[in-house]
C-alpha cells in the first residue's frame, strides 16, 4: 500500500521558498509540492537586468543581490549544482565625502587619526558587549554610543556607516541591535573584518560576486519542475481555511481579468496538508488575516519594513559628487607604520589595475554618504563595474578600468519617509538604466527581542512554517537556510555537504524552530 503524499503549498518563490521546494523535491514519494509567487519570475529580490554590452562591457547586472561573504556555503552549493560559480573579489569600501568625513579599509585617513582614541575604546566596548550579551547586545547601537560616551562624530561618521553598509539598514541604523556590531567584528560566522585598534577596518576581506541570478533561478526552477514541483507564477493566493483538517487555498492568476474567468476562480480552491510562508513577515501576517493566532500576530508584527529605491545609472559626475571614488593625497594620513606605508603604496597605484580578484590600487566598490544636516541618515552606493566580476572579465587582468562614464553605478535611497533628504533628483535622467523599489526590513533592536526568539513559538504550529531572511539577518544565505529548515521540519532530509554549513544550519534550526538537528552518523 503506497504512502499518502503530504501536499505542501509554499507561498513565495524567493531563495527561501526555492530552497524549501528543493529539499522537499528530493522525496517525491512523500511530498506533493506547489510553489506560488505573485511575480512572473523566481528569485524574489535576487534579480538581474540586461545592459548594453558595447557601452558598459557586460550584458547583464545583478541589481538586487550582488554578492556575499565566504560563509554563504548553502548559496554557493545551489549555484554549483546548476553549473554556476561565485567569483572572489577583494572588497574595497569608501565611507563619507571630504577629508573631515572620509575613511576606507584600503589606506589610513585623517579621520581615522582624529578618532584614534575612540577606535581603541570601541575594542574594549566590543568585549563588554560580548560579556554582557543578553543585556548590552539587545540595546540599540545609538544607546550603546551614548552609554559609553562616544562622540557624535565617531558614531555618525564611522560606526553607523559601517553597520549600514554591512546590513543595508540605512536610516534605521541607529536603531539596530548592538549585537550585530559585535557580530560584524567577532562572530566567525558573520564577520567581515577583525577589529583593528589602529584603523578599525584593517584589510580587504574576500567577498564573492554572484553569477547571473536571472539565469540561475530560471535553471533552478526548471529543475524543480522536472522533479514534479508545481510552479505557479503570476499567482496570488487567498487562505480560506486553516485548521486541524488542513489548509484550503484559493489561487488567483493575476492576469485573469475577465468576469467569466473570475467567476470560475471564485469557486476554485485547493486543499493542502502543510503551508510554508516564505514571504516578508508583514505580507505573511496580512495573508493569514483572521486565521492568524495571537502569537503569529505578535511575532510577525514585530518586523519593520521600509520602502527603498535603487537607481541604476551611469552618471559618473553625480556619483563622484556624493562619494569619494578616487585616490587623493589629502584623503590619506601619514604612513606611521610599515603596514600603513604598504597600504598607502597600494592605494597610490592610479589608475587601478585589474586583477583576478579585484584591483591593484584604490577602486572602491561600496560607498556611503551622510547628509551634512542629518548625519545619521545615509545614502548607499555601488560601483558595480568595480565589483561584479563580469565587468572585470571584460577589462582583463593588467588593464585599467573603463572610463568612469562607462561604469554602471547604483545609488540606494533608504526609507521613503525621509525622501525629502534624498539626492535622487540630481541623477541625470538620460543616464538612468533602471529604477526598482524594494522593501527592506530594519534590524531594529526590537527585532532581536521579539521576532528572532519568538519564531520557535510559531514555526511548525497550525500546519504552518515560516521562512525568509527576515527571520534572523537580511542575507541570501539565511534565506536559503530558512527554507531548508522549513523543509526539515516537514520531514525532508538535510543533506550535509560541508561541516561549517551543517553547523550553521543546526544553529539556525535551534534558534528559529527550537529543534535540535540530528546529525547523520
Short mmCIF file of C-alpha atoms in Angstrom, two decimals:
data_model
loop_
_atom_site.label_atom_id
_atom_site.label_comp_id
_atom_site.label_asym_id
_atom_site.label_seq_id
_atom_site.Cartn_x
_atom_site.Cartn_y
_atom_site.Cartn_z
CA UNK A 1 0.00 0.00 0.00
CA UNK A 2 1.52 3.32 -1.11
CA UNK A 3 2.03 6.07 1.46
CA UNK A 4 -0.22 9.12 1.11
CA UNK A 5 1.77 12.14 -0.01
CA UNK A 6 1.72 15.30 2.05
CA UNK A 7 0.51 18.19 -0.08
CA UNK A 8 2.65 21.24 0.68
CA UNK A 9 1.93 24.80 -0.51
CA UNK A 10 4.91 27.15 -0.49
CA UNK A 11 3.97 30.79 -0.97
CA UNK A 12 6.89 32.91 -2.15
CA UNK A 13 9.48 31.78 -4.73
CA UNK A 14 12.48 33.71 -3.44
CA UNK A 15 15.58 31.90 -2.16
CA UNK A 16 13.75 30.65 0.94
CA UNK A 17 10.83 29.17 -0.99
CA UNK A 18 13.08 27.71 -3.68
CA UNK A 19 15.36 26.09 -1.08
CA UNK A 20 12.39 24.59 0.72
CA UNK A 21 10.94 23.22 -2.53
CA UNK A 22 14.34 21.82 -3.48
CA UNK A 23 14.67 19.82 -0.25
CA UNK A 24 11.09 18.52 -0.43
CA UNK A 25 11.53 17.55 -4.10
CA UNK A 26 14.19 15.06 -3.02
CA UNK A 27 11.34 12.97 -1.55
CA UNK A 28 8.84 12.66 -4.42
CA UNK A 29 7.24 9.64 -2.75
CA UNK A 30 6.35 11.67 0.34
CA UNK A 31 5.61 15.24 -0.78
CA UNK A 32 3.49 16.84 -3.48
CA UNK A 33 4.79 20.42 -3.66
CA UNK A 34 3.23 23.54 -5.17
CA UNK A 35 5.20 26.79 -5.25
CA UNK A 36 3.27 30.05 -5.68
CA UNK A 37 4.53 33.56 -6.40
CA UNK A 38 2.74 36.70 -7.48
CA UNK A 39 5.73 37.70 -9.65
CA UNK A 40 6.44 36.37 -13.14
CA UNK A 41 9.85 35.03 -12.11
CA UNK A 42 11.53 33.14 -9.28
CA UNK A 43 14.27 34.56 -7.10
CA UNK A 44 12.49 37.32 -5.17
CA UNK A 45 14.93 40.21 -4.81
CA UNK A 46 17.76 38.19 -6.40
CA UNK A 47 17.24 39.60 -9.89
CA UNK A 48 19.26 40.58 -12.96
CA UNK A 49 18.75 43.16 -15.67
CA UNK A 50 20.10 43.43 -19.23
CA UNK A 51 22.72 46.01 -20.24
CA UNK A 52 24.14 47.45 -23.44
CA UNK A 53 27.34 45.39 -23.64
CA UNK A 54 29.09 47.65 -26.14
CA UNK A 55 28.75 50.60 -23.75
CA UNK A 56 29.20 49.02 -20.33
CA UNK A 57 31.38 45.98 -21.07
CA UNK A 58 28.82 43.42 -19.88
CA UNK A 59 25.33 42.46 -20.99
CA UNK A 60 23.88 41.77 -17.53
CA UNK A 61 23.88 43.13 -13.98
CA UNK A 62 22.72 41.64 -10.69
CA UNK A 63 20.72 44.56 -9.34
CA UNK A 64 19.05 43.27 -6.17
CA UNK A 65 21.55 40.92 -4.57
CA UNK A 66 25.14 41.31 -5.69
CA UNK A 67 27.32 39.03 -3.60
CA UNK A 68 28.17 37.57 -0.23
CA UNK A 69 30.90 36.51 2.14
CA UNK A 70 32.67 33.13 2.32
CA UNK A 71 30.06 31.89 4.82
CA UNK A 72 27.43 31.67 2.05
CA UNK A 73 28.02 27.92 1.75
CA UNK A 74 24.42 26.87 1.03
CA UNK A 75 24.04 29.62 -1.57
CA UNK A 76 27.24 28.56 -3.32
CA UNK A 77 26.21 24.90 -3.14
CA UNK A 78 23.00 25.68 -5.00
CA UNK A 79 24.95 27.72 -7.57
CA UNK A 80 27.37 24.89 -8.26
CA UNK A 81 24.59 22.33 -8.51
CA UNK A 82 23.50 24.09 -11.70
CA UNK A 83 26.92 24.88 -13.10
CA UNK A 84 27.32 28.43 -11.76
CA UNK A 85 30.36 29.64 -9.86
CA UNK A 86 30.68 32.58 -7.42
CA UNK A 87 33.81 34.64 -8.00
CA UNK A 88 36.15 36.03 -5.30
CA UNK A 89 36.83 39.74 -5.02
CA UNK A 90 38.82 41.78 -2.52
CA UNK A 91 36.30 44.23 -1.10
CA UNK A 92 37.13 47.94 -1.07
CA UNK A 93 34.80 50.36 0.69
CA UNK A 94 34.69 54.16 0.96
CA UNK A 95 32.77 55.93 3.72
CA UNK A 96 31.90 59.61 3.69
CA UNK A 97 32.77 62.57 1.48
CA UNK A 98 35.60 65.06 2.11
CA UNK A 99 38.70 65.00 4.28
CA UNK A 100 36.77 65.51 7.54
CA UNK A 101 34.35 62.65 6.89
CA UNK A 102 36.18 60.04 4.83
CA UNK A 103 37.72 56.70 5.76
CA UNK A 104 38.26 53.40 3.98
CA UNK A 105 39.57 49.89 4.54
CA UNK A 106 42.27 50.45 1.89
CA UNK A 107 44.51 53.12 3.44
CA UNK A 108 44.61 55.31 6.60
CA UNK A 109 42.81 58.65 6.57
CA UNK A 110 42.95 61.85 8.68
CA UNK A 111 39.55 60.94 10.18
CA UNK A 112 41.00 57.67 11.47
CA UNK A 113 43.82 59.56 13.18
CA UNK A 114 41.42 62.16 14.57
CA UNK A 115 39.21 59.46 16.15
CA UNK A 116 42.00 57.03 17.04
CA UNK A 117 41.27 57.06 20.78
CA UNK A 118 37.64 56.16 20.18
CA UNK A 119 38.60 53.39 17.75
CA UNK A 120 40.69 51.85 20.53
CA UNK A 121 37.88 52.37 23.01
CA UNK A 122 35.48 50.53 20.69
CA UNK A 123 37.60 47.41 21.07
CA UNK A 124 37.02 47.46 24.83
CA UNK A 125 33.30 48.09 24.36
CA UNK A 126 33.01 45.16 21.95
CA UNK A 127 34.41 42.93 24.69
CA UNK A 128 31.82 44.26 27.15
CA UNK A 129 29.01 43.64 24.65
CA UNK A 130 30.23 40.06 24.31
CA UNK A 131 30.47 39.53 28.08
CA UNK A 132 27.08 41.11 28.88
CA UNK A 133 25.44 39.95 25.68
CA UNK A 134 21.86 39.38 26.90
CA UNK A 135 21.73 42.95 28.21
CA UNK A 136 24.02 45.09 26.05
CA UNK A 137 23.53 43.02 22.89
CA UNK A 138 19.82 43.81 22.66
CA UNK A 139 20.27 47.56 23.14
CA UNK A 140 20.11 49.77 20.04
CA UNK A 141 23.53 50.89 18.90
CA UNK A 142 22.62 54.56 19.44
CA UNK A 143 22.14 53.80 23.16
CA UNK A 144 25.49 51.99 23.33
CA UNK A 145 27.18 55.01 21.77
CA UNK A 146 25.73 57.28 24.46
CA UNK A 147 26.14 54.83 27.30
CA UNK A 148 29.88 54.55 26.69
CA UNK A 149 30.20 58.25 25.86
CA UNK A 150 31.36 58.02 22.27
CA UNK A 151 31.33 61.27 20.34
CA UNK A 152 28.68 62.13 17.78
CA UNK A 153 31.40 62.26 15.14
CA UNK A 154 32.55 58.72 15.86
CA UNK A 155 29.01 57.33 15.87
CA UNK A 156 27.85 59.23 12.76
CA UNK A 157 31.00 59.05 10.66
CA UNK A 158 32.33 55.58 11.46
CA UNK A 159 30.04 53.21 13.39
CA UNK A 160 26.69 53.90 11.71
CA UNK A 161 28.10 53.88 8.15
CA UNK A 162 29.90 50.55 8.70
CA UNK A 163 26.73 48.92 10.04
CA UNK A 164 24.56 50.50 7.34
CA UNK A 165 26.78 49.14 4.59
CA UNK A 166 27.00 45.70 6.15
CA UNK A 167 23.27 45.30 6.79
CA UNK A 168 21.69 47.66 4.25
CA UNK A 169 19.76 49.37 7.06
CA UNK A 170 20.45 52.96 6.03
CA UNK A 171 18.49 55.48 8.03
CA UNK A 172 17.38 52.89 10.59
CA UNK A 173 20.96 52.05 11.57
CA UNK A 174 20.92 53.89 14.94
CA UNK A 175 18.09 51.53 15.99
CA UNK A 176 19.99 48.37 15.07
CA UNK A 177 20.76 45.95 17.88
CA UNK A 178 24.29 46.28 19.29
CA UNK A 179 24.61 42.50 18.93
CA UNK A 180 25.12 43.00 15.20
CA UNK A 181 28.07 45.30 15.82
CA UNK A 182 29.62 42.52 17.87
CA UNK A 183 28.81 40.01 15.10
CA UNK A 184 30.35 42.24 12.45
CA UNK A 185 33.77 42.07 14.12
CA UNK A 186 33.75 39.00 16.39
CA UNK A 187 31.44 36.30 15.05
CA UNK A 188 33.31 33.82 12.79
CA UNK A 189 30.00 33.06 11.07
CA UNK A 190 29.25 36.65 10.09
CA UNK A 191 32.21 38.97 10.43
CA UNK A 192 33.80 40.76 7.50
CA UNK A 193 36.63 42.35 9.44
CA UNK A 194 38.62 41.54 12.51
CA UNK A 195 38.61 44.62 14.71
CA UNK A 196 41.81 46.69 14.29
CA UNK A 197 42.72 49.25 17.00
CA UNK A 198 44.67 51.35 14.50
CA UNK A 199 42.36 51.79 11.51
CA UNK A 200 39.17 49.93 12.64
CA UNK A 201 38.94 48.12 9.27
CA UNK A 202 42.35 46.55 8.69
CA UNK A 203 42.13 44.72 5.38
CA UNK A 204 40.31 43.99 2.15
CA UNK A 205 38.19 40.94 3.03
CA UNK A 206 37.41 38.33 0.40
CA UNK A 207 33.84 38.55 -0.82
CA UNK A 208 32.18 36.63 -3.63
CA UNK A 209 30.18 38.08 -6.51
CA UNK A 210 27.22 36.08 -7.73
CA UNK A 211 26.66 34.65 -11.21
CA UNK A 212 23.80 35.86 -13.39
CA UNK A 213 20.94 35.41 -10.92
CA UNK A 214 18.23 35.61 -13.56
CA UNK A 215 19.75 32.66 -15.43
CA UNK A 216 20.48 30.73 -12.24
CA UNK A 217 16.95 30.98 -10.85
CA UNK A 218 15.49 30.11 -14.24
CA UNK A 219 17.57 26.91 -14.35
CA UNK A 220 16.78 26.09 -10.73
CA UNK A 221 13.03 26.47 -11.37
CA UNK A 222 13.25 24.28 -14.48
CA UNK A 223 14.96 21.53 -12.46
CA UNK A 224 12.34 21.69 -9.71
CA UNK A 225 9.58 21.46 -12.31
CA UNK A 226 11.27 18.38 -13.82
CA UNK A 227 11.18 16.79 -10.34
CA UNK A 228 7.43 17.32 -10.04
CA UNK A 229 7.20 20.66 -8.23
CA UNK A 230 4.21 22.62 -9.49
CA UNK A 231 5.39 26.21 -10.01
CA UNK A 232 2.58 28.75 -10.26
CA UNK A 233 3.90 32.21 -11.08
CA UNK A 234 1.76 35.32 -11.63
CA UNK A 235 -0.50 33.83 -8.97
CA UNK A 236 -1.92 35.43 -5.85
CA UNK A 237 -3.25 33.22 -3.06
CA UNK A 238 -6.05 33.59 -0.54
CA UNK A 239 -6.33 31.44 2.60
CA UNK A 240 -9.89 30.21 3.03
CA UNK A 241 -9.35 27.76 5.87
CA UNK A 242 -6.55 26.70 8.21
CA UNK A 243 -7.35 24.18 10.93
CA UNK A 244 -6.67 20.60 12.01
CA UNK A 245 -8.27 19.34 8.82
CA UNK A 246 -5.78 21.12 6.59
CA UNK A 247 -5.21 24.26 4.55
CA UNK A 248 -7.66 25.49 1.94
CA UNK A 249 -6.29 27.98 -0.58
CA UNK A 250 -7.82 29.90 -3.45
CA UNK A 251 -5.16 30.69 -6.08
CA UNK A 252 -5.86 33.62 -8.37
CA UNK A 253 -3.84 34.18 -11.56
CA UNK A 254 -3.01 37.88 -11.63
CA UNK A 255 -3.65 38.13 -15.40
CA UNK A 256 -7.26 36.83 -15.30
CA UNK A 257 -9.39 39.94 -15.67
CA UNK A 258 -12.50 38.71 -17.48
CA UNK A 259 -15.70 38.39 -15.38
CA UNK A 260 -16.25 34.81 -16.57
CA UNK A 261 -12.77 33.71 -15.59
CA UNK A 262 -13.11 35.48 -12.26
CA UNK A 263 -16.39 33.68 -11.52
CA UNK A 264 -14.73 30.33 -12.13
CA UNK A 265 -11.81 31.31 -9.91
CA UNK A 266 -14.14 32.34 -7.09
CA UNK A 267 -15.38 28.75 -6.87
CA UNK A 268 -11.96 27.15 -7.25
CA UNK A 269 -9.97 26.06 -4.21
CA UNK A 270 -7.27 23.56 -3.32
CA UNK A 271 -6.57 21.57 -0.16
CA UNK A 272 -3.10 21.19 1.35
CA UNK A 273 -1.68 19.44 4.38
CA UNK A 274 1.04 21.98 5.15
CA UNK A 275 1.71 25.65 4.43
CA UNK A 276 5.13 27.32 4.13
CA UNK A 277 5.05 31.11 4.08
CA UNK A 278 8.32 32.32 2.56
CA UNK A 279 7.05 35.88 2.36
CA UNK A 280 8.06 39.08 4.12
CA UNK A 281 6.62 38.99 7.63
CA UNK A 282 4.04 41.74 7.07
CA UNK A 283 2.79 40.03 3.89
CA UNK A 284 2.57 36.72 5.73
CA UNK A 285 0.57 38.37 8.50
CA UNK A 286 -1.77 40.03 6.00
CA UNK A 287 -2.25 36.77 4.12
CA UNK A 288 -3.13 34.89 7.30
CA UNK A 289 -5.60 37.63 8.20
CA UNK A 290 -8.31 36.37 10.54
CA UNK A 291 -6.70 32.94 10.56
CA UNK A 292 -3.59 34.26 12.38
CA UNK A 293 -3.12 33.30 16.01
CA UNK A 294 -2.22 35.93 18.59
CA UNK A 295 1.34 34.57 18.70
CA UNK A 296 1.69 34.89 14.94
CA UNK A 297 0.32 38.43 15.01
CA UNK A 298 2.71 39.36 17.79
CA UNK A 299 5.86 37.89 16.24
CA UNK A 300 5.17 38.84 12.62
CA UNK A 301 4.06 42.30 13.68
CA UNK A 302 7.47 42.94 15.22
CA UNK A 303 9.25 43.07 11.84
CA UNK A 304 9.52 46.62 10.48
CA UNK A 305 9.88 47.13 6.73
CA UNK A 306 10.92 50.28 4.88
CA UNK A 307 10.50 51.32 1.26
CA UNK A 308 13.79 51.91 -0.55
CA UNK A 309 14.53 52.68 -4.18
CA UNK A 310 17.62 51.66 -6.13
CA UNK A 311 18.53 53.75 -9.16
CA UNK A 312 20.94 52.03 -11.56
CA UNK A 313 22.67 54.61 -13.74
CA UNK A 314 25.87 55.72 -15.47
CA UNK A 315 26.00 59.30 -14.16
CA UNK A 316 29.65 59.40 -13.02
CA UNK A 317 29.52 63.15 -12.32
CA UNK A 318 26.67 62.69 -9.84
CA UNK A 319 28.29 59.62 -8.26
CA UNK A 320 31.60 61.47 -7.81
CA UNK A 321 29.78 64.42 -6.26
CA UNK A 322 28.50 62.44 -3.27
CA UNK A 323 31.15 59.70 -2.87
CA UNK A 324 34.93 59.53 -2.84
CA UNK A 325 35.68 57.38 -5.87
CA UNK A 326 39.39 58.05 -6.49
CA UNK A 327 42.61 58.27 -4.50
CA UNK A 328 43.57 61.81 -3.47
CA UNK A 329 46.66 62.67 -1.39
CA UNK A 330 44.69 64.85 1.03
CA UNK A 331 42.43 61.87 1.89
CA UNK A 332 45.47 59.92 3.08
CA UNK A 333 47.08 60.04 6.54
CA UNK A 334 50.77 59.58 7.17
CA UNK A 335 52.46 56.19 6.99
CA UNK A 336 53.24 55.86 10.69
CA UNK A 337 53.91 52.12 10.48
CA UNK A 338 55.09 49.55 7.96
CA UNK A 339 51.52 48.35 7.46
CA UNK A 340 50.27 51.86 6.77
CA UNK A 341 53.15 52.55 4.38
CA UNK A 342 52.27 49.42 2.39
CA UNK A 343 48.58 50.39 2.31
CA UNK A 344 49.40 53.86 1.00
CA UNK A 345 51.73 52.47 -1.68
CA UNK A 346 48.94 50.13 -2.79
CA UNK A 347 46.35 52.93 -2.95
CA UNK A 348 48.64 55.25 -4.90
CA UNK A 349 48.56 52.89 -7.90
CA UNK A 350 46.48 55.08 -10.22
CA UNK A 351 44.78 54.26 -12.43
CA UNK A 352 43.97 50.97 -10.72
CA UNK A 353 44.97 47.77 -12.47
CA UNK A 354 42.55 44.87 -12.84
CA UNK A 355 43.48 41.60 -11.11
CA UNK A 356 41.79 38.21 -10.91
CA UNK A 357 40.18 39.13 -7.58
CA UNK A 358 39.76 42.90 -7.72
CA UNK A 359 42.03 45.86 -8.31
CA UNK A 360 45.59 46.91 -7.60
CA UNK A 361 45.04 50.47 -6.42
CA UNK A 362 42.13 52.32 -4.84
CA UNK A 363 38.97 51.29 -6.70
CA UNK A 364 36.16 51.26 -4.12
CA UNK A 365 33.04 49.20 -4.68
CA UNK A 366 30.74 50.02 -1.75
CA UNK A 367 30.09 53.60 -0.62
CA UNK A 368 28.14 55.55 1.97
CA UNK A 369 27.25 59.24 2.08
CA UNK A 370 25.74 61.02 5.10
CA UNK A 371 23.72 64.22 4.92
CA UNK A 372 25.55 67.18 6.45
CA UNK A 373 22.48 68.48 8.31
CA UNK A 374 21.19 65.00 9.32
CA UNK A 375 24.41 62.96 9.73
CA UNK A 376 22.65 59.81 10.93
CA UNK A 377 20.80 59.49 7.62
CA UNK A 378 22.71 57.67 4.94
CA UNK A 379 22.69 57.04 1.21
CA UNK A 380 24.46 53.95 -0.12
CA UNK A 381 26.09 53.35 -3.47
CA UNK A 382 27.84 50.68 -5.52
CA UNK A 383 30.30 50.93 -8.37
CA UNK A 384 29.09 47.70 -9.93
CA UNK A 385 31.77 47.85 -12.64
CA UNK A 386 34.47 47.71 -9.97
CA UNK A 387 32.69 44.97 -8.02
CA UNK A 388 30.87 42.47 -10.22
CA UNK A 389 33.17 40.04 -12.00
CA UNK A 390 31.63 40.17 -15.48
CA UNK A 391 32.81 43.77 -15.87
CA UNK A 392 36.32 42.94 -14.69
CA UNK A 393 36.42 39.97 -17.07
CA UNK A 394 35.83 42.35 -19.97
CA UNK A 395 38.58 44.72 -18.78
CA UNK A 396 41.08 41.87 -18.41
CA UNK A 397 43.93 41.37 -15.94
CA UNK A 398 46.65 44.00 -16.01
CA UNK A 399 44.45 46.65 -17.64
CA UNK A 400 42.97 49.89 -16.24
CA UNK A 401 39.19 50.24 -15.77
CA UNK A 402 36.82 51.57 -18.38
CA UNK A 403 36.19 55.31 -18.40
CA UNK A 404 34.02 56.46 -15.45
CA UNK A 405 31.12 57.38 -17.75
CA UNK A 406 31.01 53.75 -18.94
CA UNK A 407 30.69 52.38 -15.41
CA UNK A 408 27.40 51.10 -14.03
CA UNK A 409 26.53 52.64 -10.66
CA UNK A 410 23.78 52.07 -8.18
CA UNK A 411 22.60 54.61 -5.65
CA UNK A 412 20.26 53.36 -2.94
CA UNK A 413 17.86 55.75 -1.22
CA UNK A 414 16.62 54.37 2.05
CA UNK A 415 13.27 54.80 3.81
CA UNK A 416 10.83 56.83 1.71
CA UNK A 417 9.51 58.56 4.82
CA UNK A 418 12.66 60.68 4.59
CA UNK A 419 12.82 61.10 0.84
CA UNK A 420 12.88 64.88 1.26
CA UNK A 421 16.57 64.30 2.08
CA UNK A 422 17.35 62.17 -0.96
CA UNK A 423 19.62 63.49 -3.70
CA UNK A 424 17.96 61.39 -6.40
CA UNK A 425 16.75 64.37 -8.41
CA UNK A 426 20.38 65.16 -9.21
CA UNK A 427 20.83 61.97 -11.25
CA UNK A 428 20.80 62.74 -14.99
CA UNK A 429 17.53 61.16 -16.27
CA UNK A 430 19.18 60.31 -19.59
CA UNK A 431 21.73 58.14 -17.77
CA UNK A 432 19.27 56.12 -15.70
CA UNK A 433 19.28 52.44 -16.63
CA UNK A 434 16.64 51.17 -14.19
CA UNK A 435 14.64 52.09 -11.09
CA UNK A 436 13.40 49.50 -8.64
CA UNK A 437 11.57 49.84 -5.35
CA UNK A 438 12.42 47.35 -2.63
CA UNK A 439 11.08 46.65 0.82
CA UNK A 440 13.89 46.16 3.32
CA UNK A 441 13.44 45.14 6.93
CA UNK A 442 15.26 47.11 9.58
CA UNK A 443 17.37 45.11 12.02
CA UNK A 444 15.94 47.11 14.91
CA UNK A 445 16.76 46.12 18.46
CA UNK A 446 13.11 45.10 18.88
CA UNK A 447 13.64 42.51 16.14
CA UNK A 448 16.10 40.60 18.31
CA UNK A 449 13.99 40.94 21.44
CA UNK A 450 10.65 39.99 19.92
CA UNK A 451 10.93 38.36 16.49
CA UNK A 452 14.03 36.14 16.48
CA UNK A 453 13.32 34.46 19.87
CA UNK A 454 9.61 34.30 19.03
CA UNK A 455 9.99 32.30 15.80
CA UNK A 456 10.24 28.95 17.60
CA UNK A 457 6.80 29.51 19.11
CA UNK A 458 5.05 29.90 15.74
CA UNK A 459 7.13 27.68 13.44
CA UNK A 460 5.61 24.27 12.79
CA UNK A 461 2.35 25.11 14.54
CA UNK A 462 -1.09 25.29 12.93
CA UNK A 463 0.28 23.40 9.91
CA UNK A 464 2.34 26.49 9.06
CA UNK A 465 6.06 27.14 8.82
CA UNK A 466 7.78 30.46 8.10
CA UNK A 467 10.92 31.09 6.07
CA UNK A 468 12.85 34.13 4.88
CA UNK A 469 15.91 36.18 5.71
CA UNK A 470 13.77 38.39 7.97
CA UNK A 471 13.60 35.54 10.49
CA UNK A 472 17.15 36.44 11.53
CA UNK A 473 19.53 38.57 9.39
CA UNK A 474 18.95 40.02 5.93
CA UNK A 475 21.23 37.73 3.91
CA UNK A 476 20.62 35.49 0.90
CA UNK A 477 22.36 32.71 2.85
CA UNK A 478 19.96 32.98 5.79
CA UNK A 479 17.03 32.86 3.36
CA UNK A 480 18.36 29.59 1.89
CA UNK A 481 18.96 28.08 5.33
CA UNK A 482 15.48 29.10 6.50
CA UNK A 483 13.90 27.30 3.54
CA UNK A 484 15.91 24.15 4.21
CA UNK A 485 14.94 24.34 7.89
CA UNK A 486 11.25 24.61 6.96
CA UNK A 487 11.58 21.50 4.79
CA UNK A 488 13.40 19.69 7.61
CA UNK A 489 10.52 20.42 9.97
CA UNK A 490 8.15 18.87 7.46
CA UNK A 491 10.24 15.70 7.34
CA UNK A 492 12.68 16.28 4.48
CA UNK A 493 16.30 15.30 5.00
CA UNK A 494 19.05 17.88 5.29
CA UNK A 495 21.89 16.75 3.03
CA UNK A 496 25.22 17.69 4.67
CA UNK A 497 27.99 18.75 2.31
CA UNK A 498 30.24 20.94 4.46
CA UNK A 499 30.92 20.93 8.23
CA UNK A 500 30.69 24.72 8.56
CA UNK A 501 27.41 24.83 6.61
CA UNK A 502 25.95 21.97 8.64
CA UNK A 503 26.86 23.73 11.88
CA UNK A 504 25.24 26.97 10.72
CA UNK A 505 22.10 25.07 9.70
CA UNK A 506 21.95 23.38 13.10
CA UNK A 507 22.26 26.72 14.92
CA UNK A 508 19.53 28.31 12.80
CA UNK A 509 17.22 25.32 13.33
CA UNK A 510 17.69 25.52 17.10
CA UNK A 511 17.12 29.29 17.33
CA UNK A 512 14.28 29.67 14.86
CA UNK A 513 12.48 26.35 15.37
CA UNK A 514 13.56 25.23 18.83
CA UNK A 515 14.57 21.89 17.30
CA UNK A 516 17.89 20.09 17.63
CA UNK A 517 19.41 18.86 14.40
CA UNK A 518 20.14 15.14 14.29
CA UNK A 519 23.47 14.65 12.55
CA UNK A 520 23.94 11.66 10.30
CA UNK A 521 26.41 9.06 11.57
#
